[in-house]
PDB file of C-alpha atoms in Angstrom:
ATOM      1  CA  ASP K   1     -14.605  12.774  18.944  1.00 90.00           C
ATOM      2  CA  ASP K   2     -11.026  13.576  19.930  1.00 89.00           C
ATOM      3  CA  GLU K   3     -10.091   9.892  19.966  1.00 90.00           C
ATOM      4  CA  LEU K   4     -11.645   9.344  16.512  1.00 91.00           C
ATOM      5  CA  VAL K   5      -9.611  12.259  15.147  1.00 90.00           C
ATOM      6  CA  LEU K   6      -6.448  11.021  16.900  1.00 88.00           C
ATOM      7  CA  VAL K   7      -6.640   7.601  15.232  1.00 87.00           C
ATOM      8  CA  GLY K   8      -7.587   9.056  11.835  1.00 88.00           C
ATOM      9  CA  LEU K   9     -11.163   7.819  11.503  1.00 90.00           C
ATOM     10  CA  ALA K  10     -12.666  11.305  11.739  1.00 92.00           C
ATOM     11  CA  ALA K  11     -11.556  14.809  10.853  1.00 91.00           C
ATOM     12  CA  LYS K  12     -12.544  18.137  12.333  1.00 92.00           C
ATOM     13  CA  ASN K  13     -15.001  20.306  10.421  1.00 92.00           C
ATOM     14  CA  ASN K  14     -13.450  23.427   8.901  1.00 91.00           C
ATOM     15  CA  ASP K  15     -15.588  25.641  11.120  1.00 91.00           C
ATOM     16  CA  GLY K  16     -14.488  23.742  14.250  1.00 82.00           C
ATOM     17  CA  THR K  17     -18.050  22.765  15.225  1.00 89.00           C
ATOM     18  CA  GLY K  18     -17.547  19.013  15.217  1.00 91.00           C
ATOM     19  CA  VAL K  19     -16.122  16.101  13.285  1.00 94.00           C
ATOM     20  CA  TYR K  20     -17.021  14.081  10.221  1.00 93.00           C
ATOM     21  CA  ASP K  21     -16.285  10.548   9.033  1.00 93.00           C
ATOM     22  CA  ARG K  22     -13.070  10.735   6.936  1.00 91.00           C
ATOM     23  CA  PHE K  23     -14.028   7.643   4.972  1.00 92.00           C
ATOM     24  CA  ARG K  24     -17.663   8.369   4.185  1.00 90.00           C
ATOM     25  CA  ASN K  25     -18.821   6.894   0.868  1.00 90.00           C
ATOM     26  CA  ARG K  26     -15.654   4.809   0.553  1.00 93.00           C
ATOM     27  CA  LEU K  27     -14.635   1.183   0.597  1.00 93.00           C
ATOM     28  CA  ILE K  28     -12.526   0.797   3.740  1.00 93.00           C
ATOM     29  CA  PHE K  29      -9.223  -1.101   3.900  1.00 92.00           C
ATOM     30  CA  PRO K  30      -7.807  -2.053   7.299  1.00 95.00           C
ATOM     31  CA  VAL K  31      -4.049  -1.595   7.551  1.00 95.00           C
ATOM     32  CA  TRP K  32      -2.175  -4.082   9.728  1.00 96.00           C
ATOM     33  CA  ASP K  33       1.211  -3.922  11.383  1.00 95.00           C
ATOM     34  CA  LEU K  34       3.672  -6.790  11.137  1.00 95.00           C
ATOM     35  CA  ALA K  35       2.038  -8.519  14.128  1.00 96.00           C
ATOM     36  CA  GLY K  36      -1.465  -8.397  12.621  1.00 96.00           C
ATOM     37  CA  ASN K  37      -2.855  -5.502  14.655  1.00 96.00           C
ATOM     38  CA  VAL K  38      -5.123  -3.068  12.805  1.00 95.00           C
ATOM     39  CA  ILE K  39      -3.313   0.260  13.044  1.00 95.00           C
ATOM     40  CA  ALA K  40      -5.127   2.390  10.458  1.00 93.00           C
ATOM     41  CA  PHE K  41      -7.723   2.466   7.693  1.00 93.00           C
ATOM     42  CA  GLY K  42      -7.552   3.627   4.092  1.00 92.00           C
ATOM     43  CA  GLY K  43     -10.399   4.161   1.680  1.00 92.00           C
ATOM     44  CA  ARG K  44     -11.331   4.121  -2.002  1.00 91.00           C
ATOM     45  CA  ALA K  45     -14.149   6.262  -3.372  1.00 92.00           C
ATOM     46  CA  PHE K  46     -17.160   4.390  -4.750  1.00 87.00           C
ATOM     47  CA  GLY K  47     -17.911   7.031  -7.357  1.00 83.00           C
ATOM     48  CA  ASP K  48     -16.018   9.984  -8.740  1.00 87.00           C
ATOM     49  CA  ASP K  49     -15.200  11.500  -5.361  1.00 86.00           C
ATOM     50  CA  ILE K  50     -11.813  13.153  -5.082  1.00 89.00           C
ATOM     51  CA  PRO K  51      -9.372  11.920  -4.026  1.00 89.00           C
ATOM     52  CA  LYS K  52     -10.015   8.457  -5.432  1.00 87.00           C
ATOM     53  CA  TYR K  53      -7.848   6.929  -2.685  1.00 87.00           C
ATOM     54  CA  LEU K  54      -7.707   8.323   0.810  1.00 89.00           C
ATOM     55  CA  ASN K  55      -4.706   7.062   2.715  1.00 87.00           C
ATOM     56  CA  PRO K  56      -4.693   7.137   6.492  1.00 87.00           C
ATOM     57  CA  PRO K  57      -3.177  10.117   8.269  1.00 88.00           C
ATOM     58  CA  GLU K  58      -0.175   9.542  10.481  1.00 90.00           C
ATOM     59  CA  THR K  59      -1.222   8.728  14.023  1.00 89.00           C
ATOM     60  CA  PRO K  60       0.481   7.476  17.178  1.00 88.00           C
ATOM     61  CA  LEU K  61      -0.148   3.936  15.846  1.00 91.00           C
ATOM     62  CA  TYR K  62       0.459   4.470  12.129  1.00 93.00           C
ATOM     63  CA  VAL K  63       3.635   5.869  10.603  1.00 94.00           C
ATOM     64  CA  LYS K  64       3.210   5.394   6.846  1.00 92.00           C
ATOM     65  CA  SER K  65       6.933   5.363   6.103  1.00 94.00           C
ATOM     66  CA  LYS K  66       7.304   2.167   8.165  1.00 95.00           C
ATOM     67  CA  VAL K  67       4.322   0.141   6.918  1.00 95.00           C
ATOM     68  CA  LEU K  68       3.749  -2.058   3.868  1.00 96.00           C
ATOM     69  CA  TYR K  69       0.240  -3.251   3.018  1.00 95.00           C
ATOM     70  CA  PRO K  70      -0.618  -6.174   3.740  1.00 96.00           C
ATOM     71  CA  ILE K  71       2.734  -7.597   4.850  1.00 96.00           C
ATOM     72  CA  PHE K  72       1.238  -9.350   7.865  1.00 97.00           C
ATOM     73  CA  TYR K  73      -0.637 -11.628   5.450  1.00 97.00           C
ATOM     74  CA  THR K  74       2.022 -11.951   2.757  1.00 97.00           C
ATOM     75  CA  LYS K  75       5.307 -12.206   4.670  1.00 98.00           C
ATOM     76  CA  ARG K  76       5.286 -16.015   4.687  1.00 98.00           C
ATOM     77  CA  ALA K  77       4.669 -16.218   0.925  1.00 98.00           C
ATOM     78  CA  ILE K  78       7.404 -13.639   0.331  1.00 98.00           C
ATOM     79  CA  LYS K  79       9.848 -15.718   2.325  1.00 98.00           C
ATOM     80  CA  LYS K  80       8.745 -19.001   0.711  1.00 98.00           C
ATOM     81  CA  LYS K  81       8.881 -17.651  -2.865  1.00 97.00           C
ATOM     82  CA  GLY K  82      12.129 -15.783  -2.233  1.00 97.00           C
ATOM     83  CA  SER K  83      10.797 -12.541  -3.687  1.00 98.00           C
ATOM     84  CA  ALA K  84       8.222  -9.810  -3.219  1.00 98.00           C
ATOM     85  CA  ILE K  85       6.148  -7.863  -5.714  1.00 97.00           C
ATOM     86  CA  LEU K  86       6.008  -4.208  -4.714  1.00 97.00           C
ATOM     87  CA  CYS K  87       3.056  -2.178  -5.984  1.00 95.00           C
ATOM     88  CA  GLU K  88       1.564   1.195  -5.138  1.00 91.00           C
ATOM     89  CA  GLY K  89      -1.865   0.674  -3.597  1.00 89.00           C
ATOM     90  CA  TYR K  90      -4.556  -1.407  -1.949  1.00 91.00           C
ATOM     91  CA  MET K  91      -6.395  -2.401  -5.132  1.00 90.00           C
ATOM     92  CA  ASP K  92      -3.162  -3.381  -6.890  1.00 92.00           C
ATOM     93  CA  ALA K  93      -2.194  -5.602  -3.948  1.00 94.00           C
ATOM     94  CA  LEU K  94      -5.638  -7.176  -3.684  1.00 94.00           C
ATOM     95  CA  THR K  95      -5.977  -7.817  -7.418  1.00 93.00           C
ATOM     96  CA  LEU K  96      -2.507  -9.362  -7.546  1.00 94.00           C
ATOM     97  CA  ALA K  97      -3.570 -11.628  -4.668  1.00 94.00           C
ATOM     98  CA  GLN K  98      -6.751 -12.584  -6.549  1.00 94.00           C
ATOM     99  CA  PHE K  99      -4.542 -13.655  -9.450  1.00 95.00           C
ATOM    100  CA  ARG K 100      -2.513 -15.821  -7.038  1.00 95.00           C
ATOM    101  CA  PHE K 101       0.425 -13.472  -6.579  1.00 95.00           C
ATOM    102  CA  THR K 102       0.560 -14.032  -2.835  1.00 96.00           C
ATOM    103  CA  ASN K 103       3.959 -12.400  -2.278  1.00 98.00           C
ATOM    104  CA  VAL K 104       2.782  -8.819  -2.763  1.00 97.00           C
ATOM    105  CA  VAL K 105       3.098  -5.614  -0.744  1.00 97.00           C
ATOM    106  CA  ALA K 106       2.128  -2.002  -1.408  1.00 95.00           C
ATOM    107  CA  SER K 107       3.686   1.240  -0.245  1.00 92.00           C
ATOM    108  CA  CYS K 108       0.270   3.006  -0.241  1.00 85.00           C
ATOM    109  CA  GLY K 109       0.673   6.687  -0.831  1.00 72.00           C
ATOM    110  CA  THR K 110       4.319   7.145  -0.034  1.00 73.00           C
ATOM    111  CA  ALA K 111       7.529   6.869  -1.987  1.00 86.00           C
ATOM    112  CA  LEU K 112       9.370   3.755  -0.874  1.00 95.00           C
ATOM    113  CA  THR K 113      11.350   4.543   2.255  1.00 96.00           C
ATOM    114  CA  THR K 114      14.491   3.048   3.756  1.00 96.00           C
ATOM    115  CA  ALA K 115      12.401   1.680   6.632  1.00 96.00           C
ATOM    116  CA  GLN K 116      10.036  -0.071   4.213  1.00 97.00           C
ATOM    117  CA  ALA K 117      12.938  -1.507   2.215  1.00 97.00           C
ATOM    118  CA  HIS K 118      14.545  -2.713   5.451  1.00 97.00           C
ATOM    119  CA  LEU K 119      11.259  -4.388   6.397  1.00 97.00           C
ATOM    120  CA  LEU K 120      11.133  -6.135   3.015  1.00 97.00           C
ATOM    121  CA  ASN K 121      14.745  -7.248   3.406  1.00 97.00           C
ATOM    122  CA  ARG K 122      13.754  -9.170   6.542  1.00 97.00           C
ATOM    123  CA  PHE K 123      11.842 -11.563   4.281  1.00 98.00           C
ATOM    124  CA  THR K 124      13.561 -11.488   0.881  1.00 98.00           C
ATOM    125  CA  GLU K 125      16.528 -10.310  -1.144  1.00 97.00           C
ATOM    126  CA  LYS K 126      14.567  -9.948  -4.415  1.00 98.00           C
ATOM    127  CA  VAL K 127      11.869  -7.419  -5.225  1.00 98.00           C
ATOM    128  CA  VAL K 128       9.884  -6.918  -8.421  1.00 97.00           C
ATOM    129  CA  VAL K 129       8.692  -3.312  -8.576  1.00 95.00           C
ATOM    130  CA  ALA K 130       5.260  -3.209 -10.265  1.00 94.00           C
ATOM    131  CA  TYR K 131       4.284   0.430  -9.945  1.00 91.00           C
ATOM    132  CA  ASP K 132       1.755   2.113 -12.215  1.00 86.00           C
ATOM    133  CA  GLY K 133       2.714   2.556 -15.852  1.00 84.00           C
ATOM    134  CA  ASP K 134       1.967   6.294 -15.826  1.00 84.00           C
ATOM    135  CA  THR K 135       4.691   8.925 -15.516  1.00 85.00           C
ATOM    136  CA  ALA K 136       4.332   9.251 -11.731  1.00 85.00           C
ATOM    137  CA  GLY K 137       4.523   5.480 -11.289  1.00 86.00           C
ATOM    138  CA  GLN K 138       7.585   5.212 -13.511  1.00 87.00           C
ATOM    139  CA  GLU K 139       9.326   7.994 -11.580  1.00 90.00           C
ATOM    140  CA  ALA K 140       8.462   6.310  -8.270  1.00 90.00           C
ATOM    141  CA  ALA K 141       9.814   2.979  -9.588  1.00 91.00           C
ATOM    142  CA  ILE K 142      13.102   4.617 -10.554  1.00 92.00           C
ATOM    143  CA  LYS K 143      13.423   6.214  -7.101  1.00 94.00           C
ATOM    144  CA  SER K 144      12.677   2.901  -5.391  1.00 95.00           C
ATOM    145  CA  ILE K 145      15.600   1.167  -7.108  1.00 94.00           C
ATOM    146  CA  SER K 146      18.303   2.956  -5.131  1.00 94.00           C
ATOM    147  CA  VAL K 147      16.395   2.561  -1.853  1.00 97.00           C
ATOM    148  CA  LEU K 148      16.129  -1.193  -2.393  1.00 97.00           C
ATOM    149  CA  ILE K 149      19.719  -1.608  -3.583  1.00 97.00           C
ATOM    150  CA  GLU K 150      20.974   0.209  -0.461  1.00 96.00           C
ATOM    151  CA  GLN K 151      19.373  -2.603   1.546  1.00 96.00           C
ATOM    152  CA  GLY K 152      21.151  -5.265  -0.523  1.00 96.00           C
ATOM    153  CA  ILE K 153      18.014  -6.212  -2.440  1.00 98.00           C
ATOM    154  CA  ASP K 154      18.108  -7.344  -6.074  1.00 98.00           C
ATOM    155  CA  VAL K 155      15.617  -5.231  -8.009  1.00 97.00           C
ATOM    156  CA  PHE K 156      13.541  -6.147 -11.053  1.00 96.00           C
ATOM    157  CA  ILE K 157      11.053  -3.848 -12.788  1.00 93.00           C
ATOM    158  CA  ALA K 158       7.714  -5.030 -14.194  1.00 91.00           C
ATOM    159  CA  GLU K 159       7.021  -2.640 -17.059  1.00 84.00           C
ATOM    160  CA  LEU K 160       3.319  -1.950 -17.531  1.00 78.00           C
ATOM    161  CA  SER K 161       2.646  -0.226 -20.820  1.00 71.00           C
ATOM    162  CA  GLY K 162      -0.080   2.214 -21.678  1.00 74.00           C
ATOM    163  CA  GLY K 163      -0.309   3.733 -18.229  1.00 77.00           C
ATOM    164  CA  ASP K 164      -1.842   0.585 -16.714  1.00 84.00           C
ATOM    165  CA  ASP K 165      -1.466  -0.250 -13.058  1.00 85.00           C
ATOM    166  CA  PRO K 166      -1.284  -3.898 -11.914  1.00 88.00           C
ATOM    167  CA  ASP K 167      -5.012  -3.861 -11.075  1.00 87.00           C
ATOM    168  CA  SER K 168      -6.182  -2.647 -14.502  1.00 86.00           C
ATOM    169  CA  PHE K 169      -3.549  -4.681 -16.367  1.00 88.00           C
ATOM    170  CA  LEU K 170      -4.593  -7.980 -14.782  1.00 89.00           C
ATOM    171  CA  LYS K 171      -8.305  -7.244 -15.221  1.00 88.00           C
ATOM    172  CA  LEU K 172      -7.728  -6.455 -18.903  1.00 86.00           C
ATOM    173  CA  HIS K 173      -5.154  -9.122 -19.804  1.00 85.00           C
ATOM    174  CA  GLY K 174      -5.453 -11.758 -17.086  1.00 82.00           C
TER     175      GLY K 174
END
């Protein structure tokens, strides 16, 4: 039980009597490091469970401010295309990939950090920020600009109207 809690797969019951599966009733997303090792798991609720997305807790293996999802699988496309598309979450990244945007990464539950921008800069000098079109997403996009520019990255913003995120926008408009 202690090891499951340590790596973020389980959480302790409030009364301290045991542990429970953190990701019960959720679609599970493995999170990889740059070398392809699974270092954490995130989850999305199947129904109306709150929160809709459950990001992994920080663990000895996973420090969210240093990871971009799924950069292990997209780093070659980012380098080849000379740019990256930066979105907020797992579903955005996966839907973009389904629509053949193979140079995508997601910050997954954290404002873009200097470490994440530095990681991106290893593979490209151009980033298109495609955060959600809601107020929180727009504010996060604005904050990401200075972080990316500090790393010498040219920044472009994909404006999604009507509060859409990349996932819903592509499913609605193709």
